[in-house]
Amino acid sequence: MGKHHDFILSPISNILKEVISANSGIGFGIETYPLSEYIMQAVFLKMTGFQEQKMKCICWELATDDYEYRYKRYTLNPLGECSSYREKNFIYTDLIDLIKKYEQSFTPHMHLNKDNIHDDTVSEIKELFSTSILSSWSENTFSDFINDRNVIPKDQFIAQNQGKNILFQSTLTERYELLYHHRNRCAHNTLSYQENLPTLTMISQPNYRYDTYFVRFSLLLLIDKIFIELYKKYKATNSD
């Protein structure tokens, strides 16, 4: 079906598998710790860029099939880099609306298996990092991730709010905003010339404990899995 189709269906977790494999030869000594932020930041930026490009490819595929959508998304309400939650949610609702053109009864919270998406996301992060040097650099935050059942609440994604389909409810939206803030700091290299120590106010916030790479990776995987499932559904209904 083409490069766009193959790329959209390729899981973002492949990037994590690559970096874990690439660093498998590094020892577990303390001398490797200076590599921690450099490698984690690099893979994080690679994943966010991967997802932004996937969002754009999905839009292009939809616009190729539906000229009304093409006018709406590329003329009336064009998107930017597709990195913010707001733009991802736009594309999420775009996909649902176009699926409904062919299958009016479709409702994502009823037709997508949220339990499988949730469990696959969390277990994949745990399995990938459990024996990796990358988790040993941040043992406390990885332990918190493993033991916290509330990292991705099941009622907080593929939801409805006042009758409207939304990608995330407020809790996960706030956690994504932490991810987006860090993405911008890394992408624009503000970490190199601005002080990066969190304030006491920031540390005291309930969500601060979720401002970690493992939570960021899990959110990116979660979004990726949701969009892959929706795109598969779109192609299946569109080809009938």
Coordinates of C-alpha atoms in Angstrom, one line a residue:
M1 CA 0.0 0.0 0.0
G2 CA 3.0 2.3 0.1
K3 CA 5.6 3.7 2.3
H4 CA 3.2 5.9 4.3
H5 CA 1.0 2.9 5.1
D6 CA 4.0 0.8 6.3
F7 CA 5.4 3.7 8.3
I8 CA 2.0 4.3 10.1
L9 CA 1.7 0.7 11.1
S10 CA 5.3 0.4 12.3
P11 CA 5.4 0.6 16.1
I12 CA 7.3 3.4 17.8
S13 CA 8.7 0.8 20.3
N14 CA 11.1 -0.3 17.6
I15 CA 13.1 2.8 18.4
L16 CA 13.4 1.7 22.1
K17 CA 14.5 -1.8 21.0
E18 CA 17.2 -0.3 18.8
V19 CA 18.7 1.9 21.5
I20 CA 18.6 -0.9 24.1
S21 CA 20.3 -3.2 21.6
A22 CA 22.9 -0.5 20.7
N23 CA 23.8 -0.1 24.4
S24 CA 23.8 -3.7 25.3
G25 CA 27.6 -3.9 25.3
I26 CA 28.0 -1.1 27.8
G27 CA 28.9 -2.2 31.3
F28 CA 26.9 -1.4 34.5
G29 CA 29.7 0.5 36.2
I30 CA 29.3 4.0 37.6
E31 CA 31.6 5.3 34.9
T32 CA 28.7 4.9 32.3
Y33 CA 26.3 7.2 34.2
P34 CA 27.4 10.4 32.4
L35 CA 25.9 8.8 29.2
S36 CA 22.5 8.6 30.8
E37 CA 20.9 12.0 30.0
Y38 CA 22.6 12.2 26.6
I39 CA 21.2 8.8 25.5
M40 CA 17.7 9.1 27.1
Q41 CA 17.3 12.6 25.6
A42 CA 18.4 11.4 22.2
V43 CA 16.0 8.5 22.0
F44 CA 13.2 10.7 23.4
L45 CA 13.7 13.2 20.7
K46 CA 13.9 10.5 18.1
M47 CA 10.5 9.1 19.3
T48 CA 8.8 12.4 19.4
G49 CA 10.0 13.2 15.9
F50 CA 8.9 9.7 14.7
Q51 CA 5.4 10.3 16.1
E52 CA 5.1 13.8 14.6
Q53 CA 5.9 12.4 11.2
K54 CA 3.4 9.6 11.7
M55 CA 0.7 12.1 12.5
K56 CA 1.5 14.0 9.3
C57 CA 1.5 10.8 7.2
I58 CA -1.9 9.9 8.6
C59 CA -3.3 13.3 7.7
W60 CA -1.9 12.9 4.2
E61 CA -3.4 9.5 3.7
L62 CA -6.8 10.7 4.9
A63 CA -6.5 13.7 2.6
T64 CA -5.6 11.5 -0.3
D65 CA -8.8 9.5 0.2
D66 CA -11.2 12.3 1.1
Y67 CA -11.1 15.7 -0.7
E68 CA -13.4 17.4 1.8
Y69 CA -11.1 16.4 4.5
R70 CA -8.1 17.7 2.5
Y71 CA -9.8 21.1 2.2
K72 CA -10.6 21.2 5.9
R73 CA -7.2 20.1 7.3
Y74 CA -4.9 21.7 4.7
T75 CA -6.8 24.9 3.9
L76 CA -9.3 25.8 6.6
N77 CA -7.6 24.5 9.7
P78 CA -4.0 23.5 8.9
L79 CA -1.9 21.8 11.6
G80 CA 1.6 22.6 12.7
E81 CA 4.3 20.1 13.8
C82 CA 1.7 17.7 15.3
S83 CA 3.7 17.6 18.5
S84 CA 1.2 19.2 20.9
Y85 CA -1.7 17.3 22.6
R86 CA -4.2 19.6 20.9
E87 CA -3.0 18.7 17.4
K88 CA -2.8 15.0 18.2
N89 CA -6.4 15.1 19.5
F90 CA -7.5 16.9 16.3
I91 CA -6.1 14.0 14.2
Y92 CA -7.6 11.5 16.6
T93 CA -11.1 13.0 16.1
D94 CA -10.4 13.3 12.3
L95 CA -9.8 9.5 12.1
I96 CA -13.0 8.8 14.1
D97 CA -15.1 11.1 12.0
L98 CA -13.9 9.5 8.7
I99 CA -14.5 6.0 10.1
K100 CA -18.0 7.1 11.0
K101 CA -18.6 8.0 7.3
Y102 CA -18.4 4.3 6.5
E103 CA -19.6 2.8 9.9
Q104 CA -21.9 5.2 11.7
S105 CA -22.1 3.0 14.8
F106 CA -18.4 3.2 15.5
T107 CA -17.4 4.5 18.9
P108 CA -13.7 4.1 19.9
H109 CA -14.3 3.5 23.6
M110 CA -16.6 0.6 22.7
H111 CA -14.8 -0.9 19.7
L112 CA -11.2 -0.5 20.7
N113 CA -9.8 -2.9 23.3
K114 CA -8.6 -0.4 25.9
D115 CA -7.4 -3.2 28.3
N116 CA -5.1 -4.7 25.7
I117 CA -3.8 -1.3 24.7
H118 CA -3.1 -0.4 28.3
D119 CA -1.6 -3.7 29.3
D120 CA 0.6 -4.0 26.2
T121 CA 1.9 -0.5 26.7
V122 CA 2.9 -0.9 30.3
S123 CA 4.3 -4.4 30.0
E124 CA 6.3 -3.5 26.9
I125 CA 8.1 -0.7 28.8
K126 CA 8.8 -3.0 31.7
E127 CA 10.1 -5.8 29.6
L128 CA 12.3 -3.6 27.4
F129 CA 14.0 -1.8 30.3
S130 CA 14.0 -4.4 33.0
T131 CA 17.5 -5.8 32.1
S132 CA 18.9 -2.8 30.3
I133 CA 21.6 -0.4 31.4
L134 CA 19.2 2.4 30.7
S135 CA 17.0 1.5 33.6
S136 CA 19.9 1.0 36.0
W137 CA 20.8 4.7 35.5
S138 CA 17.4 5.7 36.9
E139 CA 16.6 2.8 39.3
N140 CA 14.3 4.9 41.5
T141 CA 12.2 6.3 38.7
F142 CA 12.0 2.9 37.0
S143 CA 11.0 1.3 40.2
D144 CA 8.3 3.9 40.7
F145 CA 7.0 3.2 37.2
I146 CA 6.8 -0.5 37.8
N147 CA 5.0 -0.2 41.1
D148 CA 2.6 2.6 40.2
R149 CA -0.6 1.2 38.8
N150 CA -1.8 4.7 38.1
V151 CA 0.8 5.7 35.5
I152 CA -1.8 5.2 32.8
P153 CA -5.3 5.1 34.3
K154 CA -7.6 3.1 32.0
D155 CA -10.4 5.7 32.3
Q156 CA -8.2 8.5 31.0
F157 CA -7.7 7.6 27.4
I158 CA -10.0 6.8 24.4
A159 CA -12.7 8.7 26.3
Q160 CA -15.7 10.9 25.9
N161 CA -16.3 14.3 27.4
Q162 CA -19.7 15.9 27.0
G163 CA -20.5 13.6 24.1
K164 CA -17.2 14.4 22.3
N165 CA -14.5 11.8 21.6
I166 CA -11.2 12.8 23.2
L167 CA -7.8 11.1 23.2
F168 CA -7.0 11.9 26.8
Q169 CA -8.9 13.0 29.9
S170 CA -7.4 15.7 32.2
T171 CA -5.0 13.5 34.1
L172 CA -3.2 12.1 31.1
T173 CA -3.4 15.5 29.3
E174 CA -1.5 17.1 32.2
R175 CA 1.1 14.3 32.0
Y176 CA 1.4 14.8 28.3
E177 CA 2.0 18.5 28.8
L178 CA 5.0 17.6 31.0
L179 CA 6.2 15.5 28.1
Y180 CA 5.6 18.3 25.6
H181 CA 7.4 20.8 27.8
H182 CA 10.5 18.5 28.0
R183 CA 10.3 17.9 24.2
N184 CA 10.5 21.6 23.6
R185 CA 13.4 22.1 26.0
C186 CA 15.3 19.3 24.3
A187 CA 14.4 20.3 20.7
H188 CA 15.4 23.9 21.2
N189 CA 18.4 23.0 23.4
T190 CA 17.4 25.3 26.2
L191 CA 18.9 22.8 28.7
S192 CA 22.3 24.0 27.6
Y193 CA 22.0 27.6 28.5
Q194 CA 19.2 27.9 31.1
E195 CA 19.2 26.6 34.6
N196 CA 17.4 23.2 34.7
L197 CA 16.9 22.7 38.5
P198 CA 13.2 22.3 39.3
T199 CA 11.8 24.8 41.8
L200 CA 10.3 23.7 45.1
T201 CA 6.9 24.6 43.7
M202 CA 7.4 22.2 40.8
I203 CA 8.7 19.4 43.0
S204 CA 5.6 19.8 45.3
Q205 CA 3.2 19.3 42.4
P206 CA 1.4 15.9 42.4
N207 CA 2.3 15.3 38.7
Y208 CA 6.0 16.0 39.2
R209 CA 6.7 12.3 39.9
Y210 CA 5.4 11.5 36.4
D211 CA 7.9 13.8 34.7
T212 CA 10.3 11.0 33.9
Y213 CA 11.6 9.3 30.7
F214 CA 9.7 6.0 31.5
V215 CA 6.4 7.8 31.8
R216 CA 7.2 9.8 28.6
F217 CA 8.0 6.7 26.7
S218 CA 4.9 5.0 27.9
L219 CA 2.7 7.9 26.8
L220 CA 4.3 7.9 23.3
L221 CA 3.7 4.1 23.1
L222 CA 0.1 4.5 24.2
I223 CA -0.6 7.2 21.6
D224 CA 1.1 5.1 18.9
K225 CA -0.9 2.0 19.7
I226 CA -4.2 3.9 19.7
F227 CA -3.5 5.5 16.3
I228 CA -2.3 2.2 14.7
E229 CA -5.6 0.6 15.8
L230 CA -7.7 3.5 14.5
Y231 CA -5.8 3.6 11.2
K232 CA -6.3 -0.1 10.7
K233 CA -10.0 0.3 11.4
Y234 CA -10.1 3.3 9.0
K235 CA -8.5 1.3 6.2
A236 CA -10.7 -1.7 6.8
T237 CA -13.9 0.3 6.6
N238 CA -12.7 2.5 3.7
S239 CA -11.8 -0.6 1.6
D240 CA -15.2 -2.2 2.0

